[in-house]
N, CA, C and O atoms as a DFTB+ gen file, in Angstrom:
436 C
 N C O
     1  1     -28.997     -15.831      -1.268
     2  2     -27.773     -15.558      -2.070
     3  2     -27.236     -14.124      -1.686
     4  3     -26.033     -13.945      -1.495
     5  1     -28.119     -13.156      -1.584
     6  2     -27.749     -11.843      -1.253
     7  2     -27.013     -11.777       0.106
     8  3     -25.979     -11.117       0.217
     9  1     -27.521     -12.424       1.080
    10  2     -26.864     -12.411       2.399
    11  2     -25.547     -13.144       2.344
    12  3     -24.606     -12.715       3.011
    13  1     -25.414     -14.234       1.584
    14  2     -24.172     -14.940       1.472
    15  2     -23.063     -14.028       0.822
    16  3     -21.911     -14.024       1.253
    17  1     -23.451     -13.302      -0.175
    18  2     -22.489     -12.393      -0.838
    19  2     -22.100     -11.257       0.102
    20  3     -20.948     -10.823       0.101
    21  1     -23.031     -10.778       0.890
    22  2     -22.737      -9.683       1.865
    23  2     -21.806     -10.229       2.929
    24  3     -20.905      -9.513       3.365
    25  1     -21.982     -11.442       3.355
    26  2     -21.088     -12.028       4.380
    27  2     -19.678     -12.209       3.772
    28  3     -18.697     -11.898       4.448
    29  1     -19.546     -12.678       2.580
    30  2     -18.278     -12.789       1.949
    31  2     -17.580     -11.399       1.826
    32  3     -16.407     -11.270       2.175
    33  1     -18.288     -10.391       1.341
    34  2     -17.714      -9.129       1.247
    35  2     -17.290      -8.557       2.574
    36  3     -16.239      -7.926       2.682
    37  1     -18.108      -8.776       3.588
    38  2     -17.776      -8.290       4.930
    39  2     -16.541      -8.998       5.438
    40  3     -15.676      -8.350       6.029
    41  1     -16.417     -10.296       5.236
    42  2     -15.231     -11.047       5.664
    43  2     -13.949     -10.535       4.989
    44  3     -12.893     -10.419       5.611
    45  1     -14.091     -10.235       3.693
    46  2     -12.896      -9.753       2.937
    47  2     -12.463      -8.377       3.474
    48  3     -11.281      -8.124       3.705
    49  1     -13.469      -7.494       3.665
    50  2     -13.133      -6.110       4.133
    51  2     -12.596      -6.154       5.602
    52  3     -11.626      -5.466       5.921
    53  1     -13.189      -6.909       6.425
    54  2     -12.712      -6.976       7.814
    55  2     -11.355      -7.682       7.934
    56  3     -10.536      -7.301       8.769
    57  1     -11.120      -8.670       7.137
    58  2      -9.824      -9.326       7.119
    59  2      -8.755      -8.343       6.645
    60  3      -7.683      -8.234       7.239
    61  1      -9.074      -7.626       5.556
    62  2      -8.086      -6.667       5.017
    63  2      -7.772      -5.572       6.030
    64  3      -6.613      -5.190       6.193
    65  1      -8.789      -5.072       6.703
    66  2      -8.571      -4.032       7.728
    67  2      -7.705      -4.593       8.898
    68  3      -6.744      -3.955       9.329
    69  1      -8.061      -5.758       9.377
    70  2      -7.338      -6.360      10.514
    71  2      -5.875      -6.615      10.188
    72  3      -4.982      -6.392      11.006
    73  1      -5.656      -7.097       8.949
    74  2      -4.276      -7.391       8.550
    75  2      -3.475      -6.139       8.458
    76  3      -2.324      -6.123       8.895
    77  1      -4.032      -5.064       7.901
    78  2      -3.229      -3.797       7.882
    79  2      -3.002      -3.204       9.223
    80  3      -1.969      -2.583       9.474
    81  1      -3.954      -3.386      10.090
    82  2      -3.849      -2.884      11.469
    83  2      -2.728      -3.526      12.228
    84  3      -2.162      -2.894      13.120
    85  1      -2.379      -4.748      11.920
    86  2      -1.343      -5.473      12.609
    87  2       0.055      -4.831      12.371
    88  3       0.939      -4.953      13.219
    89  1       0.248      -4.151      11.219
    90  2       1.479      -3.510      10.926
    91  2       1.272      -2.185      10.201
    92  3       1.577      -2.059       9.015
    93  1       0.760      -1.216      10.916
    94  2       0.456       0.082      10.349
    95  2       1.640       0.796       9.768
    96  3       1.500       1.422       8.717
    97  1       2.851       0.743      10.410
    98  2       4.003       1.413       9.805
    99  2       4.288       0.861       8.410
   100  3       4.628       1.620       7.502
   101  1       4.149      -0.486       8.228
   102  2       4.422      -1.032       6.901
   103  2       3.351      -0.582       5.932
   104  3       3.653      -0.256       4.784
   105  1       2.087      -0.560       6.380
   106  2       1.060      -0.131       5.444
   107  2       1.190       1.314       5.097
   108  3       0.903       1.704       3.965
   109  1       1.626       2.145       6.056
   110  2       1.865       3.581       5.754
   111  2       2.970       3.702       4.688
   112  3       2.911       4.596       3.845
   113  1       3.979       2.807       4.719
   114  2       5.019       2.827       3.675
   115  2       4.450       2.451       2.304
   116  3       4.879       2.970       1.273
   117  1       3.497       1.559       2.317
   118  2       2.870       1.187       1.063
   119  2       2.102       2.372       0.524
   120  3       2.168       2.666      -0.670
   121  1       1.368       3.062       1.396
   122  2       0.624       4.223       1.028
   123  2       1.567       5.281       0.377
   124  3       1.227       5.926      -0.615
   125  1       2.737       5.413       0.979
   126  2       3.744       6.314       0.400
   127  2       4.106       5.975      -1.025
   128  3       4.302       6.850      -1.868
   129  1       4.191       4.673      -1.273
   130  2       4.561       4.251      -2.647
   131  2       3.496       4.665      -3.669
   132  3       3.774       4.781      -4.863
   133  1       2.326       4.874      -3.196
   134  2       1.204       5.302      -4.055
   135  2       1.111       6.764      -4.249
   136  3       0.147       7.252      -4.840
   137  1       2.129       7.520      -3.749
   138  2       2.232       8.947      -4.024
   139  2       1.597       9.822      -2.996
   140  3       1.432      11.014      -3.257
   141  1       1.226       9.323      -1.840
   142  2       0.640      10.152      -0.819
   143  2       1.746      10.953      -0.120
   144  3       2.794      10.410       0.232
   145  1       1.497      12.234       0.070
   146  2       2.517      13.151       0.695
   147  2       2.850      12.636       2.054
   148  3       2.017      12.021       2.719
   149  1       4.115      12.892       2.493
   150  2       4.640      12.393       3.774
   151  2       3.753      12.731       4.963
   152  3       3.491      11.866       5.799
   153  1       3.274      14.000       5.056
   154  2       2.504      14.393       6.171
   155  2       1.098      13.749       6.223
   156  3       0.424      13.769       7.253
   157  1       0.688      13.186       5.087
   158  2      -0.636      12.552       4.995
   159  2      -0.618      11.002       5.027
   160  3      -1.672      10.366       5.054
   161  1       0.557      10.426       5.023
   162  2       0.667       8.958       4.915
   163  2      -0.036       8.241       6.040
   164  3      -0.871       7.369       5.802
   165  1       0.295       8.602       7.266
   166  2      -0.342       7.960       8.417
   167  2      -1.843       8.152       8.483
   168  3      -2.586       7.188       8.672
   169  1      -2.325       9.458       8.320
   170  2      -3.729       9.646       8.351
   171  2      -4.491       8.873       7.211
   172  3      -5.590       8.358       7.420
   173  1      -3.871       8.821       6.032
   174  2      -4.520       8.117       4.918
   175  2      -4.559       6.599       5.235
   176  3      -5.568       5.928       5.019
   177  1      -3.431       6.093       5.749
   178  2      -3.402       4.645       6.136
   179  2      -4.444       4.349       7.145
   180  3      -5.128       3.336       7.005
   181  1      -4.625       5.147       8.156
   182  2      -5.654       4.928       9.140
   183  2      -7.002       5.083       8.574
   184  3      -7.903       4.345       8.975
   185  1      -7.230       6.011       7.645
   186  2      -8.521       6.206       7.037
   187  2      -8.907       5.000       6.205
   188  3     -10.076       4.612       6.205
   189  1      -7.967       4.394       5.498
   190  2      -8.183       3.190       4.723
   191  2      -8.684       2.051       5.615
   192  3      -9.695       1.398       5.358
   193  1      -7.906       1.866       6.671
   194  2      -8.256       0.758       7.629
   195  2      -9.646       1.008       8.240
   196  3     -10.475       0.100       8.296
   197  1      -9.887       2.224       8.689
   198  2     -11.233       2.553       9.321
   199  2     -12.313       2.366       8.293
   200  3     -13.372       1.830       8.617
   201  1     -12.087       2.794       7.039
   202  2     -13.121       2.675       5.987
   203  2     -13.415       1.217       5.709
   204  3     -14.582       0.832       5.628
   205  1     -12.352       0.363       5.554
   206  2     -12.562      -1.015       5.273
   207  2     -13.327      -1.673       6.418
   208  3     -14.239      -2.461       6.165
   209  1     -12.982      -1.370       7.673
   210  2     -13.640      -1.953       8.801
   211  2     -15.079      -1.520       8.869
   212  3     -15.959      -2.358       9.065
   213  1     -15.352      -0.240       8.716
   214  2     -16.704       0.284       8.774
   215  2     -17.570      -0.351       7.665
   216  3     -18.696      -0.787       7.906
   217  1     -17.028      -0.388       6.488
   218  2     -17.812      -0.999       5.362
   219  2     -18.052      -2.471       5.591
   220  3     -19.101      -2.996       5.216
   221  1     -17.091      -3.148       6.203
   222  2     -17.273      -4.575       6.531
   223  2     -18.422      -4.814       7.452
   224  3     -19.095      -5.838       7.335
   225  1     -18.679      -3.910       8.368
   226  2     -19.784      -3.984       9.284
   227  2     -21.075      -3.539       8.586
   228  3     -22.095      -4.226       8.641
   229  1     -21.009      -2.393       7.940
   230  2     -22.214      -1.823       7.341
   231  2     -22.818      -2.654       6.236
   232  3     -24.029      -2.607       6.021
   233  1     -21.972      -3.440       5.506
   234  2     -22.499      -4.268       4.453
   235  2     -23.411      -5.426       5.003
   236  3     -24.181      -6.044       4.268
   237  1     -23.276      -5.665       6.287
   238  2     -24.082      -6.760       6.873
   239  2     -25.414      -6.264       7.409
   240  3     -26.303      -7.055       7.725
   241  1     -25.544      -4.934       7.510
   242  2     -26.767      -4.365       8.076
   243  2     -27.730      -4.052       6.880
   244  3     -27.396      -3.306       5.960
   245  1     -28.899      -4.648       6.952
   246  2     -29.864      -4.514       5.837
   247  2     -30.008      -3.146       5.273
   248  3     -29.755      -2.969       4.082
   249  1     -30.402      -2.146       6.046
   250  2     -30.626      -0.795       5.523
   251  2     -29.364      -0.083       4.933
   252  3     -29.480       0.803       4.086
   253  1     -28.190      -0.490       5.396
   254  2     -26.979       0.154       4.879
   255  2     -26.203      -0.713       3.887
   256  3     -25.175      -0.290       3.358
   257  1     -26.685      -1.898       3.642
   258  2     -25.907      -2.858       2.897
   259  2     -25.635      -2.375       1.441
   260  3     -24.513      -2.495       0.949
   261  1     -26.689      -1.821       0.751
   262  2     -26.454      -1.328      -0.614
   263  2     -25.441      -0.190      -0.689
   264  3     -24.527      -0.199      -1.513
   265  1     -25.623       0.762       0.172
   266  2     -24.673       1.940       0.184
   267  2     -23.307       1.521       0.524
   268  3     -22.341       2.003      -0.068
   269  1     -23.179       0.584       1.516
   270  2     -21.828       0.105       1.876
   271  2     -21.174      -0.721       0.713
   272  3     -19.968      -0.644       0.478
   273  1     -21.979      -1.466       0.041
   274  2     -21.438      -2.236      -1.170
   275  2     -21.000      -1.278      -2.199
   276  3     -19.939      -1.490      -2.786
   277  1     -21.734      -0.216      -2.481
   278  2     -21.313       0.773      -3.450
   279  2     -20.049       1.525      -3.006
   280  3     -19.185       1.835      -3.826
   281  1     -19.953       1.810      -1.720
   282  2     -18.741       2.460      -1.178
   283  2     -17.548       1.545      -1.259
   284  3     -16.437       2.011      -1.510
   285  1     -17.737       0.261      -1.056
   286  2     -16.635      -0.702      -1.219
   287  2     -16.191      -0.780      -2.669
   288  3     -14.994      -0.869      -2.944
   289  1     -17.133      -0.748      -3.597
   290  2     -16.813      -0.684      -4.950
   291  2     -16.010       0.526      -5.336
   292  3     -15.045       0.435      -6.095
   293  1     -16.428       1.702      -4.790
   294  2     -15.703       2.929      -4.984
   295  2     -14.294       2.889      -4.423
   296  3     -13.361       3.392      -5.049
   297  1     -14.129       2.296      -3.247
   298  2     -12.782       2.128      -2.655
   299  2     -11.918       1.289      -3.539
   300  3     -10.732       1.578      -3.701
   301  1     -12.490       0.233      -4.130
   302  2     -11.710      -0.518      -5.113
   303  2     -11.305       0.233      -6.330
   304  3     -10.219       0.029      -6.872
   305  1     -12.209       1.139      -6.785
   306  2     -11.858       1.957      -7.914
   307  2     -10.729       2.960      -7.622
   308  3      -9.879       3.234      -8.469
   309  1     -10.752       3.485      -6.414
   310  2      -9.687       4.398      -5.980
   311  2      -8.357       3.649      -5.966
   312  3      -7.346       4.229      -6.364
   313  1      -8.307       2.417      -5.537
   314  2      -7.130       1.653      -5.566
   315  2      -6.712       1.334      -7.012
   316  3      -5.529       1.438      -7.337
   317  1      -7.613       0.968      -7.844
   318  2      -7.308       0.693      -9.236
   319  2      -6.774       1.950      -9.898
   320  3      -5.818       1.868     -10.669
   321  1      -7.365       3.130      -9.622
   322  2      -6.917       4.391     -10.214
   323  2      -5.481       4.697      -9.716
   324  3      -4.672       5.230     -10.477
   325  1      -5.179       4.384      -8.519
   326  2      -3.826       4.560      -8.045
   327  2      -2.829       3.656      -8.775
   328  3      -1.711       4.079      -9.067
   329  1      -3.217       2.452      -9.062
   330  2      -2.355       1.542      -9.821
   331  2      -2.119       2.042     -11.262
   332  3      -1.013       1.965     -11.795
   333  1      -3.225       2.566     -11.877
   334  2      -3.104       3.124     -13.206
   335  2      -2.179       4.364     -13.192
   336  3      -1.368       4.552     -14.099
   337  1      -2.313       5.174     -12.181
   338  2      -1.412       6.374     -12.077
   339  2       0.038       5.929     -11.917
   340  3       0.925       6.544     -12.509
   341  1       0.311       4.880     -11.136
   342  2       1.670       4.388     -10.986
   343  2       2.172       3.858     -12.314
   344  3       3.304       4.133     -12.710
   345  1       1.353       3.117     -12.986
   346  2       1.753       2.531     -14.268
   347  2       2.072       3.603     -15.295
   348  3       3.045       3.486     -16.040
   349  1       1.237       4.668     -15.337
   350  2       1.472       5.753     -16.277
   351  2       2.742       6.494     -15.978
   352  3       3.324       7.112     -16.870
   353  1       3.190       6.449     -14.732
   354  2       4.408       7.107     -14.338
   355  2       5.632       6.186     -14.499
   356  3       6.752       6.541     -14.131
   357  1       5.382       5.007     -15.056
   358  2       6.464       4.095     -15.381
   359  2       6.758       3.020     -14.395
   360  3       7.669       2.222     -14.613
   361  1       6.017       2.962     -13.308
   362  2       6.225       1.915     -12.295
   363  2       5.882       0.526     -12.833
   364  3       4.845       0.345     -13.470
   365  1       6.726      -0.425     -12.584
   366  2       6.436      -1.777     -13.007
   367  2       5.978      -2.670     -11.787
   368  3       5.304      -3.683     -11.975
   369  1       6.354      -2.270     -10.578
   370  2       5.986      -3.008      -9.373
   371  2       5.642      -1.976      -8.280
   372  3       6.191      -0.874      -8.247
   373  1       4.725      -2.369      -7.397
   374  2       4.377      -1.511      -6.281
   375  2       3.856      -2.384      -5.145
   376  3       3.353      -3.488      -5.355
   377  1       3.996      -1.846      -3.930
   378  2       3.485      -2.551      -2.763
   379  2       1.977      -2.446      -2.812
   380  3       1.415      -1.412      -3.170
   381  1       1.337      -3.541      -2.443
   382  2      -0.132      -3.607      -2.480
   383  2      -0.738      -3.232      -1.113
   384  3      -1.664      -2.427      -1.018
   385  1      -0.201      -3.818      -0.117
   386  2      -0.800      -3.583       1.202
   387  2      -2.061      -4.418       1.398
   388  3      -2.713      -4.313       2.437
   389  1      -2.407      -5.229       0.431
   390  2      -3.624      -6.030       0.550
   391  2      -3.443      -7.107       1.626
   392  3      -2.473      -7.865       1.629
   393  1      -4.368      -7.136       2.489
   394  2      -4.381      -8.142       3.558
   395  2      -3.120      -8.108       4.347
   396  3      -2.662      -9.155       4.805
   397  1      -2.506      -6.904       4.539
   398  2      -1.401      -6.731       5.334
   399  2      -0.040      -7.010       4.723
   400  3       1.005      -6.831       5.348
   401  1      -0.097      -7.448       3.495
   402  2       1.225      -7.790       2.815
   403  2       1.737      -6.582       2.079
   404  3       1.009      -5.925       1.335
   405  1       3.011      -6.299       2.301
   406  2       3.645      -5.160       1.621
   407  2       4.518      -5.566       0.507
   408  3       5.153      -4.723      -0.126
   409  1       4.575      -6.835       0.241
   410  2       5.478      -7.265      -0.845
   411  2       4.981      -6.672      -2.158
   412  3       3.785      -6.444      -2.342
   413  1       5.927      -6.424      -3.071
   414  2       5.625      -5.812      -4.348
   415  2       4.940      -6.803      -5.225
   416  3       5.167      -8.012      -5.164
   417  1       4.054      -6.222      -6.080
   418  2       3.313      -6.952      -7.107
   419  2       3.482      -6.213      -8.417
   420  3       3.722      -5.006      -8.393
   421  1       3.374      -6.856      -9.534
   422  2       3.411      -6.169     -10.793
   423  2       2.276      -5.173     -10.908
   424  3       1.163      -5.452     -10.462
   425  1       2.542      -4.000     -11.507
   426  2       1.561      -3.025     -11.715
   427  2       1.060      -3.184     -13.134
   428  3       1.810      -2.948     -14.081
   429  1      -0.167      -3.570     -13.301
   430  2      -0.725      -3.792     -14.645
   431  2      -1.953      -4.660     -14.587
   432  3      -2.396      -5.083     -13.519
   433  1      -2.494      -4.917     -15.766
   434  2      -3.670      -5.737     -15.791
   435  2      -3.366      -7.176     -15.426
   436  3      -4.270      -8.011     -15.401
């Protein structure tokens, strides 16, 4: 069961990274919607893609699986915190960038 869950998590992370990589300018625009300063948008976008890809690989490797799983959880928390921040600032919709899609989604629970 543990290996199956790790494979699923790896697939999700690697798919997300690959989809963003196909259109980095669009993903950088999504990053901008989340309040990242203009000079940091591209580096942050690349960092997110690199982090997702690295975690996707590391979650499959026995000795690094637990740490990579926790890091993936933390990455999800960062995204959730960004959505909370947008909501508190009055945003009703925001680009997600999930799996390469930049279309807007409602910001909320």
